[in-house]
Tab-separated table of C-alpha atoms and ligand atoms in Angstrom:
chain	number	residue	atom	x	y	z
A	1	MET	CA	42.195	32.814	-21.740
A	2	ASP	CA	42.305	32.308	-25.710
A	3	SER	CA	38.990	32.135	-27.417
A	4	ASP	CA	40.136	28.647	-28.757
A	5	ARG	CA	40.964	27.186	-25.129
A	6	ARG	CA	37.497	29.192	-23.786
A	7	LYS	CA	35.514	27.019	-26.678
A	8	PHE	CA	37.362	23.844	-25.753
A	9	LEU	CA	36.634	24.300	-22.239
A	10	THR	CA	33.170	25.281	-22.751
A	11	ALA	CA	32.509	22.443	-25.014
A	12	THR	CA	34.221	19.769	-22.691
A	13	SER	CA	32.043	20.873	-19.545
A	14	ALA	CA	28.982	20.870	-21.514
A	15	VAL	CA	29.846	17.187	-22.676
A	16	LEU	CA	30.616	16.237	-18.798
A	17	ALA	CA	27.627	17.741	-17.985
A	18	VAL	CA	25.338	16.325	-20.723
A	19	SER	CA	27.199	12.815	-19.760
A	20	THR	CA	26.710	13.175	-16.067
A	21	TRP	CA	22.896	14.150	-16.550
A	22	SER	CA	22.554	11.352	-19.155
A	23	ASP	CA	23.689	8.941	-16.829
A	24	ALA	CA	21.377	9.859	-13.979
A	25	THR	CA	18.307	10.104	-16.681
A	26	ARG	CA	19.119	6.636	-17.963
A	27	ALA	CA	18.952	5.133	-14.799
A	28	GLN	CA	15.690	6.764	-14.296
A	29	ALA	CA	14.472	6.174	-17.763
A	30	GLY	CA	15.598	2.595	-17.015
A	31	LYS	CA	13.420	2.131	-14.163
A	32	ALA	CA	10.784	3.797	-15.847
A	33	SER	CA	10.464	1.835	-18.659
A	34	VAL	CA	9.894	-1.378	-17.395
A	35	ARG	CA	6.231	-2.258	-17.974
A	36	LYS	CA	4.098	-2.017	-14.738
A	37	ILE	CA	1.110	-4.318	-14.540
A	38	ALA	CA	-0.950	-3.534	-11.162
A	39	THR	CA	-2.844	-6.673	-9.996
A	40	GLU	CA	-5.085	-5.655	-7.224
A	41	GLU	CA	-7.031	-2.519	-8.286
A	42	ALA	CA	-10.639	-1.868	-6.813
A	43	PHE	CA	-13.739	-0.606	-8.680
A	44	ALA	CA	-17.351	-0.088	-7.805
A	45	THR	CA	-20.700	0.302	-9.681
A	46	PRO	CA	-23.447	2.744	-8.641
A	47	GLU	CA	-25.669	-0.044	-8.736
A	48	LEU	CA	-23.436	-2.045	-6.327
A	49	VAL	CA	-23.144	1.049	-4.141
A	50	ALA	CA	-27.246	1.345	-4.163
A	51	ALA	CA	-27.417	-2.551	-3.092
A	52	TRP	CA	-24.355	-2.322	-0.731
A	53	LEU	CA	-26.263	0.606	1.413
A	54	ASP	CA	-30.086	-1.085	0.795
A	55	ILE	CA	-28.512	-4.241	2.805
A	56	ALA	CA	-26.901	-1.872	4.987
A	57	ARG	CA	-29.342	-0.204	6.418
A	58	SER	CA	-31.949	-2.880	6.364
A	59	ASP	CA	-29.837	-5.275	7.965
A	60	PRO	CA	-26.596	-3.467	10.052
A	61	ALA	CA	-25.598	-6.821	11.491
A	62	ALA	CA	-24.842	-8.544	8.307
A	63	SER	CA	-21.736	-8.209	8.212
A	64	LEU	CA	-18.788	-6.701	9.653
A	65	ASP	CA	-17.852	-5.197	6.487
A	66	ILE	CA	-20.903	-2.909	7.036
A	67	PRO	CA	-19.672	-0.788	9.509
A	68	THR	CA	-15.719	-1.314	8.379
A	69	GLY	CA	-16.290	-0.225	5.132
A	70	ILE	CA	-19.376	0.211	3.123
A	71	LEU	CA	-21.044	2.844	5.510
A	72	SER	CA	-17.765	4.667	5.954
A	73	ILE	CA	-16.790	4.937	2.014
A	74	PHE	CA	-20.790	5.488	0.482
A	75	ASP	CA	-22.509	6.627	3.001
A	76	ASN	CA	-22.266	10.058	2.804
A	77	PRO	CA	-18.826	10.617	3.824
A	78	ARG	CA	-17.478	13.720	5.264
A	79	PRO	CA	-16.278	15.376	2.034
A	80	GLY	CA	-12.219	15.776	1.475
A	81	SER	CA	-11.657	12.641	3.649
A	82	ASN	CA	-9.824	9.544	2.119
A	83	GLN	CA	-13.474	7.490	2.348
A	84	ASP	CA	-14.584	10.465	0.258
A	85	ARG	CA	-11.781	10.191	-2.153
A	86	PHE	CA	-12.285	6.302	-2.018
A	87	ARG	CA	-15.884	6.522	-3.215
A	88	ARG	CA	-15.261	8.899	-5.913
A	89	GLN	CA	-11.953	6.970	-7.338
A	90	LEU	CA	-13.841	3.196	-6.991
A	91	LEU	CA	-16.552	5.026	-9.399
A	92	ASP	CA	-14.241	6.415	-11.829
A	93	ILE	CA	-12.574	4.195	-14.653
A	94	ASP	CA	-11.871	6.728	-17.394
A	95	THR	CA	-10.357	9.847	-15.727
A	96	GLU	CA	-8.890	10.478	-12.414
A	97	ARG	CA	-7.635	6.746	-12.541
A	98	LEU	CA	-6.096	7.140	-15.727
A	99	ARG	CA	-4.383	10.106	-14.488
A	100	ASP	CA	-2.997	8.350	-11.632
A	101	MET	CA	-1.698	5.693	-13.754
A	102	ASP	CA	0.122	8.381	-16.129
A	103	GLY	CA	1.541	9.905	-13.075
A	104	ALA	CA	2.935	6.463	-11.291
A	105	GLY	CA	3.911	4.847	-14.690
A	106	VAL	CA	1.571	2.200	-14.362
A	107	ASP	CA	0.922	0.714	-17.685
A	108	MET	CA	-2.153	-1.635	-16.959
A	109	GLN	CA	-4.408	-2.158	-13.665
A	110	LEU	CA	-6.018	-5.572	-13.443
A	111	LEU	CA	-9.648	-4.520	-12.174
A	112	SER	CA	-11.301	-6.472	-9.347
A	113	VAL	CA	-14.872	-5.040	-7.916
A	114	THR	CA	-14.045	-3.691	-4.332
A	115	ILE	CA	-15.176	-5.729	-1.254
A	116	PRO	CA	-17.751	-7.205	-0.229
A	117	GLY	CA	-18.327	-7.705	-4.133
A	118	VAL	CA	-21.621	-9.148	-4.556
A	119	GLN	CA	-21.182	-12.154	-1.992
A	120	ILE	CA	-22.883	-10.139	0.910
A	121	PHE	CA	-26.228	-10.414	-1.378
A	122	GLU	CA	-28.854	-13.617	-1.057
A	123	PRO	CA	-27.982	-16.099	-4.025
A	124	ALA	CA	-30.454	-15.139	-7.098
A	125	ARG	CA	-29.463	-11.531	-6.169
A	126	ALA	CA	-25.859	-11.982	-5.857
A	127	SER	CA	-25.824	-13.765	-9.567
A	128	ALA	CA	-27.753	-10.971	-11.383
A	129	LEU	CA	-25.643	-8.314	-9.822
A	130	ALA	CA	-22.149	-10.589	-10.880
A	131	ILE	CA	-23.687	-10.188	-14.467
A	132	THR	CA	-24.381	-6.607	-14.743
A	133	THR	CA	-20.962	-5.949	-12.682
A	134	ASN	CA	-18.890	-7.924	-15.236
A	135	ASP	CA	-20.455	-6.452	-18.073
A	136	HIS	CA	-19.694	-2.950	-16.759
A	137	LEU	CA	-16.016	-4.286	-16.502
A	138	ALA	CA	-15.857	-5.684	-19.760
A	139	ALA	CA	-17.310	-2.222	-21.320
A	140	ALA	CA	-14.548	-0.426	-19.624
A	141	ILE	CA	-11.928	-2.934	-20.482
A	142	ALA	CA	-12.822	-1.889	-24.148
A	143	ARG	CA	-12.688	1.569	-23.980
A	144	HIS	CA	-9.114	1.129	-22.805
A	145	PRO	CA	-8.003	-2.168	-23.623
A	146	THR	CA	-4.208	-1.446	-23.381
A	147	ARG	CA	-4.584	-0.076	-19.965
A	148	PHE	CA	-7.348	-2.525	-17.937
A	149	ALA	CA	-7.855	-5.980	-17.760
A	150	GLY	CA	-10.114	-7.317	-15.519
A	151	LEU	CA	-11.326	-10.383	-13.004
A	152	ALA	CA	-14.565	-11.446	-12.987
A	153	CYS	CA	-17.092	-11.985	-9.654
A	154	PHE	CA	-19.620	-14.606	-9.393
A	155	ALA	CA	-21.904	-15.786	-6.538
A	156	PRO	CA	-20.220	-18.932	-5.110
A	157	HIS	CA	-23.213	-19.749	-3.347
A	158	ASP	CA	-25.249	-20.173	-6.501
A	159	PRO	CA	-23.010	-22.909	-7.871
A	160	VAL	CA	-25.186	-23.377	-11.017
A	161	GLN	CA	-25.137	-19.747	-12.201
A	162	ALA	CA	-21.527	-19.297	-10.569
A	163	VAL	CA	-20.327	-21.970	-13.269
A	164	ARG	CA	-22.656	-20.263	-16.118
A	165	GLU	CA	-21.155	-16.558	-15.164
A	166	MET	CA	-17.118	-17.928	-14.962
A	167	GLU	CA	-17.369	-19.476	-18.331
A	168	ARG	CA	-19.398	-16.477	-19.827
A	169	ALA	CA	-16.370	-14.108	-18.215
A	170	VAL	CA	-13.812	-16.183	-19.799
A	171	ASN	CA	-14.827	-16.834	-23.059
A	172	VAL	CA	-17.466	-14.129	-23.992
A	173	LEU	CA	-15.987	-11.156	-21.783
A	174	GLY	CA	-12.202	-12.009	-22.205
A	175	LEU	CA	-12.020	-11.496	-18.335
A	176	LYS	CA	-8.643	-12.787	-17.143
A	177	GLY	CA	-9.463	-14.591	-14.070
A	178	PHE	CA	-11.646	-14.135	-10.786
A	179	ILE	CA	-12.291	-12.410	-7.456
A	180	VAL	CA	-13.540	-13.864	-4.866
A	181	ASN	CA	-13.736	-11.558	-1.656
A	182	SER	CA	-13.112	-14.156	1.069
A	183	HIS	CA	-16.149	-15.865	2.697
A	184	THR	CA	-19.460	-16.092	1.706
A	185	HIS	CA	-22.070	-15.572	4.146
A	186	ASP	CA	-19.257	-17.101	6.889
A	187	LEU	CA	-18.434	-20.061	4.386
A	188	TYR	CA	-15.323	-20.702	2.825
A	189	LEU	CA	-14.266	-22.139	-0.469
A	190	ASP	CA	-13.238	-25.640	1.200
A	191	ASP	CA	-16.993	-26.294	1.732
A	192	PRO	CA	-18.397	-29.279	-0.690
A	193	ARG	CA	-21.068	-27.243	-1.947
A	194	PHE	CA	-18.350	-24.542	-3.601
A	195	ALA	CA	-16.885	-27.663	-5.958
A	196	PRO	CA	-18.230	-26.972	-8.854
A	197	VAL	CA	-16.612	-23.323	-8.843
A	198	LEU	CA	-13.141	-24.573	-8.257
A	199	GLU	CA	-13.767	-27.537	-10.853
A	200	ALA	CA	-14.532	-24.316	-13.082
A	201	ALA	CA	-11.634	-22.279	-12.357
A	202	GLU	CA	-9.387	-25.123	-12.833
A	203	ALA	CA	-10.994	-26.288	-16.047
A	204	LEU	CA	-10.957	-22.903	-17.315
A	205	ASP	CA	-7.180	-22.389	-16.278
A	206	ARG	CA	-7.869	-19.026	-14.948
A	207	PRO	CA	-6.569	-18.114	-11.086
A	208	ILE	CA	-9.132	-17.175	-8.568
A	209	TYR	CA	-7.923	-13.941	-6.257
A	210	LEU	CA	-8.348	-14.634	-2.795
A	211	HIS	CA	-9.302	-11.305	-1.593
A	212	PRO	CA	-9.897	-10.273	2.271
A	213	ARG	CA	-12.959	-8.966	3.449
A	214	ALA	CA	-14.097	-8.202	7.253
A	215	PRO	CA	-13.859	-11.581	9.502
A	216	SER	CA	-16.908	-13.779	9.022
A	217	ASN	CA	-19.557	-13.391	11.990
A	218	GLY	CA	-18.172	-16.550	13.527
A	219	MET	CA	-14.766	-14.782	14.583
A	220	ALA	CA	-15.911	-11.129	14.187
A	221	ALA	CA	-16.439	-10.383	18.127
A	222	PRO	CA	-12.716	-9.501	18.790
A	223	PHE	CA	-12.281	-7.423	15.738
A	224	ARG	CA	-15.208	-5.228	16.243
A	225	ASP	CA	-12.861	-2.715	18.650
A	226	TYR	CA	-10.341	-0.469	17.795
A	227	SER	CA	-11.275	-0.704	13.913
A	228	MET	CA	-9.565	-3.945	13.756
A	229	GLY	CA	-11.857	-5.389	11.391
A	230	GLY	CA	-10.174	-3.811	8.118
A	231	SER	CA	-6.885	-3.373	6.610
A	232	ILE	CA	-4.735	-3.093	9.929
A	233	TRP	CA	-5.434	-6.953	10.812
A	234	GLY	CA	-8.954	-8.291	10.153
A	235	PHE	CA	-8.640	-8.796	6.391
A	236	GLY	CA	-5.247	-10.584	7.186
A	237	VAL	CA	-6.789	-12.984	9.480
A	238	GLU	CA	-9.769	-13.532	7.583
A	239	ALA	CA	-8.228	-14.211	3.975
A	240	GLY	CA	-5.305	-16.155	5.606
A	241	THR	CA	-7.790	-18.221	7.738
A	242	HIS	CA	-9.464	-19.021	4.456
A	243	ALA	CA	-6.261	-19.814	2.260
A	244	VAL	CA	-5.095	-22.358	5.478
A	245	ARG	CA	-8.693	-23.977	5.474
A	246	MET	CA	-8.556	-24.681	1.799
A	247	ILE	CA	-4.729	-26.339	2.185
A	248	LEU	CA	-5.519	-28.044	4.949
A	249	SER	CA	-8.891	-29.764	3.774
A	250	GLY	CA	-7.267	-31.191	0.667
A	251	VAL	CA	-8.706	-28.818	-2.106
A	252	PHE	CA	-5.304	-29.147	-3.639
A	253	ASP	CA	-5.190	-32.784	-3.985
A	254	ARG	CA	-8.814	-32.748	-5.441
A	255	TYR	CA	-8.132	-29.564	-7.885
A	256	PRO	CA	-3.626	-29.790	-8.286
A	257	ARG	CA	-3.782	-27.293	-11.223
A	258	LEU	CA	-5.904	-24.843	-9.312
A	259	ARG	CA	-4.160	-21.557	-8.881
A	260	ILE	CA	-5.144	-18.985	-6.061
A	261	VAL	CA	-3.559	-15.401	-5.749
A	262	LEU	CA	-2.928	-13.852	-2.407
A	263	GLY	CA	-2.560	-10.015	-1.926
A	264	HIS	CA	-0.851	-8.489	1.014
A	265	MET	CA	2.490	-10.607	0.707
A	266	GLY	CA	0.328	-13.645	1.131
A	267	GLU	CA	-1.775	-12.719	4.020
A	268	ALA	CA	0.992	-13.764	6.640
A	269	LEU	CA	1.203	-17.647	5.220
A	270	PRO	CA	4.718	-17.334	4.237
A	271	PHE	CA	5.525	-16.469	7.767
A	272	TRP	CA	3.400	-19.449	9.017
A	273	MET	CA	4.766	-21.710	6.700
A	274	TRP	CA	7.148	-23.542	8.634
A	275	ARG	CA	5.022	-24.173	11.417
A	276	LEU	CA	2.468	-25.559	8.972
A	277	ASP	CA	4.360	-27.828	7.474
A	278	HIS	CA	5.837	-29.034	11.133
A	279	MET	CA	2.146	-29.324	12.488
A	280	ALA	CA	0.253	-30.850	9.771
A	281	ALA	CA	3.003	-33.719	9.218
A	282	ARG	CA	2.547	-34.156	13.137
A	283	ARG	CA	-1.441	-33.943	12.869
A	284	ALA	CA	-1.325	-36.763	9.988
A	285	LYS	CA	0.778	-38.915	11.880
A	286	ASP	CA	-1.285	-38.744	15.337
A	287	GLY	CA	-4.565	-39.237	13.110
A	288	ARG	CA	-6.100	-35.727	14.102
A	289	MET	CA	-6.003	-34.844	10.400
A	290	LYS	CA	-6.662	-36.308	7.093
A	291	PRO	CA	-3.366	-36.736	5.420
A	292	LEU	CA	-2.260	-34.813	2.742
A	293	SER	CA	-0.146	-35.754	-0.588
A	294	LEU	CA	1.835	-32.902	-0.093
A	295	ALA	CA	3.417	-30.412	2.998
A	296	PRO	CA	1.393	-26.864	3.097
A	297	SER	CA	4.625	-25.312	1.673
A	298	ASP	CA	4.465	-27.684	-1.636
A	299	TYR	CA	1.306	-26.634	-2.073
A	300	PHE	CA	1.919	-23.175	-1.322
A	301	ARG	CA	4.522	-22.958	-4.121
A	302	ARG	CA	2.666	-25.141	-6.814
A	303	ASN	CA	-0.845	-23.571	-5.954
A	304	PHE	CA	-0.293	-20.118	-5.003
A	305	ALA	CA	0.751	-16.900	-6.381
A	306	VAL	CA	1.363	-13.532	-3.968
A	307	THR	CA	0.963	-9.739	-4.972
A	308	THR	CA	2.650	-7.359	-2.834
A	309	SER	CA	-0.522	-4.719	-2.357
A	310	GLY	CA	-0.691	-2.149	-0.083
A	311	PHE	CA	2.732	-3.599	1.867
A	312	GLU	CA	5.927	-1.898	1.120
A	313	SER	CA	8.453	-4.136	3.491
A	314	PRO	CA	11.715	-5.122	2.280
A	315	GLU	CA	12.136	-7.986	4.824
A	316	VAL	CA	8.825	-8.912	4.089
A	317	LEU	CA	9.584	-9.176	0.447
A	318	ASP	CA	12.543	-11.260	0.948
A	319	LEU	CA	10.940	-14.036	2.891
A	320	VAL	CA	7.965	-13.881	0.423
A	321	ILE	CA	10.380	-14.534	-2.483
A	322	LYS	CA	12.510	-17.227	-0.260
A	323	VAL	CA	8.831	-19.162	0.317
A	324	ALA	CA	6.927	-18.455	-2.983
A	325	GLY	CA	9.755	-18.229	-5.474
A	326	ILE	CA	10.142	-15.137	-7.572
A	327	GLU	CA	8.148	-16.443	-10.556
A	328	ASN	CA	4.970	-16.533	-8.169
A	329	ILE	CA	5.240	-12.888	-6.832
A	330	MET	CA	3.408	-10.142	-8.851
A	331	TRP	CA	3.467	-6.446	-8.031
A	332	ALA	CA	-0.144	-4.591	-6.639
A	333	ILE	CA	-1.241	-1.114	-5.782
A	334	ASP	CA	-4.595	-1.759	-4.070
A	335	TYR	CA	-5.558	1.376	-6.205
A	336	PRO	CA	-7.617	3.439	-4.568
A	337	TYR	CA	-6.805	2.549	-1.021
A	338	GLU	CA	-2.832	2.649	-1.584
A	339	SER	CA	-0.530	4.978	-3.410
A	340	SER	CA	0.332	4.478	-6.914
A	341	ARG	CA	3.589	6.215	-6.748
A	342	ASP	CA	4.772	4.639	-3.346
A	343	ALA	CA	3.893	0.962	-4.745
A	344	ALA	CA	5.998	1.548	-7.702
A	345	ALA	CA	8.912	3.127	-5.535
A	346	PHE	CA	8.855	0.529	-3.204
A	347	ILE	CA	9.588	-2.081	-6.199
A	348	ASP	CA	12.247	0.278	-8.150
A	349	GLY	CA	13.884	0.335	-4.988
A	350	ALA	CA	14.142	-2.949	-3.854
A	351	ASP	CA	17.472	-5.357	-3.804
A	352	LEU	CA	16.123	-7.183	-6.785
A	353	THR	CA	17.954	-7.920	-10.101
A	354	GLY	CA	16.738	-6.168	-13.183
A	355	GLU	CA	15.413	-9.897	-14.298
A	356	GLN	CA	13.629	-10.090	-11.179
A	357	ARG	CA	12.017	-6.418	-11.096
A	358	ALA	CA	10.485	-6.956	-14.627
A	359	ARG	CA	9.151	-10.369	-13.363
A	360	VAL	CA	7.552	-8.834	-10.069
A	361	PHE	CA	6.311	-5.849	-12.060
A	362	TYR	CA	4.666	-7.471	-15.126
A	363	ARG	CA	6.015	-10.859	-16.404
A	364	ASN	CA	4.918	-12.784	-13.639
A	365	ALA	CA	1.325	-11.451	-14.031
A	366	GLU	CA	0.924	-11.668	-17.750
A	367	ARG	CA	1.873	-15.405	-17.270
A	368	HIS	CA	-0.471	-16.176	-14.298
A	369	PHE	CA	-3.249	-13.877	-15.731
A	370	HIS	CA	-3.128	-15.050	-19.437
A	371	LEU	CA	-2.408	-11.366	-20.334
A	372	ILE	CA	-0.519	-12.187	-23.682
B	1	LIG	MN1	-7.278	-4.810	-1.886
């Protein structure tokens, strides 16, 4: 082989190799470069952990959250266990969390206080802890303003202070919405005493993220065995029941612009929507339920958004897109309880158009939470 031909072949194969490599890399980079905003990402503060442990020791029957989560994560978890890692990662904002985000290509986490938040405490203490927790969150965001945004907690059972804190959180601290960790002392947000809180969320035009906690005391008994109170089943039953109470009680006729965000692919509501519509129509006709202006599925599309937290099922994603609409679906990890890389890979690999993927990864979050 003469040297010109050898040069030509070498150059050609180099071009081919570069071209093959760069196509694959471009495809990879195309996915990696989609902005990613994770919308259900948990944190805790040392002050809250101490207060949760106080109540867990002094009143262990106060809530199923105590055996389900508080004691296993915060009361001397076995070194090296998942619970030990959760405790460390919940309390960290500035180091391990940012490394994890960088490793998984996560641009921003929308932070919210982990369960049961402040709602397990009596009203005055809950309100005081809401203020210090929101201040802690705002300070963390101020240290990393491009990497974090946050949802404010408040004490629903102290409605006057709650509304004051909701206004401060949005107008002074710049937080983007609210976190409610499901029931408050066994009451749900359809209860008339919480009306000021719903009114404030609507007036401030910020969503309430209705996050699960273990089932309320009225329905906790069958969830006490087999670790059923937590994420395997109880969380979804509790939060789904909460959302159905809000729909069937007419909350969204009273607050038509109120927006509720549900995690975990909608806490089973998308699966139930046909039957909810069917039975709501029948119950209204036979006078067993106050008639609603709209069908449950209409409220679901108008007043709810859904996140993919901790739920990597392609079949369920298809269903949620059909029931909730692609414009109402947001990506979430459920850090530190779930893997950031797996959550990103799920949406990267989902059967979505580029436009749909961008909506799920960041555009819907930017719109629903006023992030830009
Ligand atoms: Mn969560």
